[in-house]
C-alpha positions as protocol buffer text, in pm:
chain_id: "A"
residue {
  index: 1
  type: MET
  ca { x: 0 y: 0 z: 0 }
}
residue {
  index: 2
  type: LYS
  ca { x: 135 y: 344 z: -97 }
}
residue {
  index: 3
  type: THR
  ca { x: 173 y: 584 z: 195 }
}
residue {
  index: 4
  type: GLN
  ca { x: 13 y: 926 z: 166 }
}
residue {
  index: 5
  type: ARG
  ca { x: 265 y: 1209 z: 150 }
}
residue {
  index: 6
  type: PRO
  ca { x: 190 y: 1564 z: 265 }
}
residue {
  index: 7
  type: SER
  ca { x: 115 y: 1811 z: -13 }
}
residue {
  index: 8
  type: ALA
  ca { x: 350 y: 2086 z: -122 }
}
residue {
  index: 9
  type: THR
  ca { x: 186 y: 2429 z: -107 }
}
residue {
  index: 10
  type: PRO
  ca { x: 183 y: 2647 z: -420 }
}
residue {
  index: 11
  type: THR
  ca { x: 147 y: 3025 z: -377 }
}
residue {
  index: 12
  type: VAL
  ca { x: 96 y: 3214 z: -702 }
}
residue {
  index: 13
  type: GLN
  ca { x: 283 y: 3544 z: -671 }
}
residue {
  index: 14
  type: LEU
  ca { x: 222 y: 3676 z: -1022 }
}
residue {
  index: 15
  type: ASP
  ca { x: 8 y: 3570 z: -1318 }
}
residue {
  index: 16
  type: ASN
  ca { x: -7 y: 3796 z: -1620 }
}
residue {
  index: 17
  type: ASP
  ca { x: -2 y: 3764 z: -1999 }
}
residue {
  index: 18
  type: ARG
  ca { x: 371 y: 3673 z: -2002 }
}
residue {
  index: 19
  type: VAL
  ca { x: 455 y: 3469 z: -1689 }
}
residue {
  index: 20
  type: ILE
  ca { x: 321 y: 3274 z: -1393 }
}
residue {
  index: 21
  type: VAL
  ca { x: 542 y: 3296 z: -1083 }
}
residue {
  index: 22
  type: THR
  ca { x: 468 y: 3039 z: -813 }
}
residue {
  index: 23
  type: ARG
  ca { x: 648 y: 2973 z: -485 }
}
residue {
  index: 24
  type: TRP
  ca { x: 634 y: 2604 z: -385 }
}
residue {
  index: 25
  type: ASP
  ca { x: 682 y: 2516 z: -18 }
}
residue {
  index: 26
  type: PHE
  ca { x: 750 y: 2151 z: 67 }
}
residue {
  index: 27
  type: PRO
  ca { x: 737 y: 1992 z: 411 }
}
residue {
  index: 28
  type: PRO
  ca { x: 973 y: 1695 z: 455 }
}
residue {
  index: 29
  type: ASP
  ca { x: 854 y: 1421 z: 213 }
}
residue {
  index: 30
  type: GLY
  ca { x: 601 y: 1668 z: 66 }
}
residue {
  index: 31
  type: GLU
  ca { x: 496 y: 1629 z: -298 }
}
residue {
  index: 32
  type: THR
  ca { x: 335 y: 1827 z: -577 }
}
residue {
  index: 33
  type: GLY
  ca { x: 139 y: 1532 z: -717 }
}
residue {
  index: 34
  type: TRP
  ca { x: 167 y: 1421 z: -1080 }
}
residue {
  index: 35
  type: HIS
  ca { x: 136 y: 1706 z: -1327 }
}
residue {
  index: 36
  type: ARG
  ca { x: 231 y: 1812 z: -1680 }
}
residue {
  index: 37
  type: HIS
  ca { x: 383 y: 2153 z: -1748 }
}
residue {
  index: 38
  type: GLU
  ca { x: 202 y: 2352 z: -2015 }
}
residue {
  index: 39
  type: TYR
  ca { x: 482 y: 2608 z: -2048 }
}
residue {
  index: 40
  type: ASP
  ca { x: 862 y: 2622 z: -2051 }
}
residue {
  index: 41
  type: TYR
  ca { x: 972 y: 2710 z: -1699 }
}
residue {
  index: 42
  type: VAL
  ca { x: 1262 y: 2813 z: -1475 }
}
residue {
  index: 43
  type: VAL
  ca { x: 1309 y: 2696 z: -1115 }
}
residue {
  index: 44
  type: VAL
  ca { x: 1500 y: 2905 z: -859 }
}
residue {
  index: 45
  type: PRO
  ca { x: 1577 y: 2706 z: -540 }
}
residue {
  index: 46
  type: MET
  ca { x: 1542 y: 2906 z: -217 }
}
residue {
  index: 47
  type: ALA
  ca { x: 1777 y: 2671 z: -28 }
}
residue {
  index: 48
  type: ASP
  ca { x: 2003 y: 2372 z: -83 }
}
residue {
  index: 49
  type: GLY
  ca { x: 1806 y: 2051 z: -106 }
}
residue {
  index: 50
  type: VAL
  ca { x: 1730 y: 1719 z: -271 }
}
residue {
  index: 51
  type: LEU
  ca { x: 1423 y: 1654 z: -483 }
}
residue {
  index: 52
  type: ASN
  ca { x: 1308 y: 1311 z: -589 }
}
residue {
  index: 53
  type: LEU
  ca { x: 1134 y: 1320 z: -925 }
}
residue {
  index: 54
  type: GLU
  ca { x: 888 y: 1047 z: -1018 }
}
residue {
  index: 55
  type: THR
  ca { x: 885 y: 1053 z: -1400 }
}
residue {
  index: 56
  type: PRO
  ca { x: 742 y: 831 z: -1672 }
}
residue {
  index: 57
  type: GLU
  ca { x: 1101 y: 703 z: -1715 }
}
residue {
  index: 58
  type: GLY
  ca { x: 1140 y: 619 z: -1344 }
}
residue {
  index: 59
  type: LEU
  ca { x: 1267 y: 782 z: -1026 }
}
residue {
  index: 60
  type: LYS
  ca { x: 1537 y: 1051 z: -1054 }
}
residue {
  index: 61
  type: GLU
  ca { x: 1721 y: 1253 z: -791 }
}
residue {
  index: 62
  type: ALA
  ca { x: 1802 y: 1622 z: -830 }
}
residue {
  index: 63
  type: ILE
  ca { x: 2045 y: 1795 z: -595 }
}
residue {
  index: 64
  type: LEU
  ca { x: 1969 y: 2167 z: -585 }
}
residue {
  index: 65
  type: SER
  ca { x: 2174 y: 2462 z: -464 }
}
residue {
  index: 66
  type: GLU
  ca { x: 2030 y: 2783 z: -328 }
}
residue {
  index: 67
  type: GLY
  ca { x: 1993 y: 3042 z: -605 }
}
residue {
  index: 68
  type: VAL
  ca { x: 2122 y: 2813 z: -883 }
}
residue {
  index: 69
  type: SER
  ca { x: 1844 y: 2809 z: -1143 }
}
residue {
  index: 70
  type: TYR
  ca { x: 1757 y: 2546 z: -1400 }
}
residue {
  index: 71
  type: THR
  ca { x: 1504 y: 2522 z: -1681 }
}
residue {
  index: 72
  type: ARG
  ca { x: 1274 y: 2257 z: -1827 }
}
residue {
  index: 73
  type: SER
  ca { x: 1056 y: 2245 z: -2138 }
}
residue {
  index: 74
  type: ALA
  ca { x: 681 y: 2245 z: -2173 }
}
residue {
  index: 75
  type: GLY
  ca { x: 547 y: 1892 z: -2166 }
}
residue {
  index: 76
  type: THR
  ca { x: 756 y: 1780 z: -1867 }
}
residue {
  index: 77
  type: GLU
  ca { x: 556 y: 1532 z: -1657 }
}
residue {
  index: 78
  type: HIS
  ca { x: 648 y: 1439 z: -1302 }
}
residue {
  index: 79
  type: ASN
  ca { x: 571 y: 1429 z: -932 }
}
residue {
  index: 80
  type: VAL
  ca { x: 820 y: 1638 z: -732 }
}
residue {
  index: 81
  type: ILE
  ca { x: 900 y: 1512 z: -380 }
}
residue {
  index: 82
  type: ASN
  ca { x: 1114 y: 1676 z: -111 }
}
residue {
  index: 83
  type: GLY
  ca { x: 1381 y: 1412 z: -47 }
}
residue {
  index: 84
  type: GLY
  ca { x: 1533 y: 1600 z: 247 }
}
residue {
  index: 85
  type: GLU
  ca { x: 1459 y: 1599 z: 618 }
}
residue {
  index: 86
  type: GLU
  ca { x: 1398 y: 1977 z: 629 }
}
residue {
  index: 87
  type: SER
  ca { x: 1135 y: 2196 z: 465 }
}
residue {
  index: 88
  type: PHE
  ca { x: 1229 y: 2313 z: 116 }
}
residue {
  index: 89
  type: ALA
  ca { x: 1109 y: 2585 z: -122 }
}
residue {
  index: 90
  type: PHE
  ca { x: 1162 y: 2701 z: -477 }
}
residue {
  index: 91
  type: VAL
  ca { x: 1017 y: 2964 z: -708 }
}
residue {
  index: 92
  type: GLU
  ca { x: 889 y: 2841 z: -1044 }
}
residue {
  index: 93
  type: ILE
  ca { x: 862 y: 3089 z: -1332 }
}
residue {
  index: 94
  type: GLU
  ca { x: 647 y: 2967 z: -1621 }
}
residue {
  index: 95
  type: LEU
  ca { x: 696 y: 3146 z: -1954 }
}
residue {
  index: 96
  type: LYS
  ca { x: 370 y: 3188 z: -2144 }
}
């Protein structure tokens, strides 16, 4: 039986005709739930941390550093899970 993880909390900071800016706050073991990105996006980690990514290709681990951004393309599908023992946050900037 799969254990229920706590949910990550999205807070939309800006949504206009060009971008959507969302801060994601994760408790330990918190997850976004499976989703598909409709837009290209940039992630800016607010702290160092480890994310576990459930993807159609299997489980992947991403080690993130505070302030070191990365980008992904529209169409990315995954469930993002905080793999650390502390709370974690990042800002996601979707490009419309």
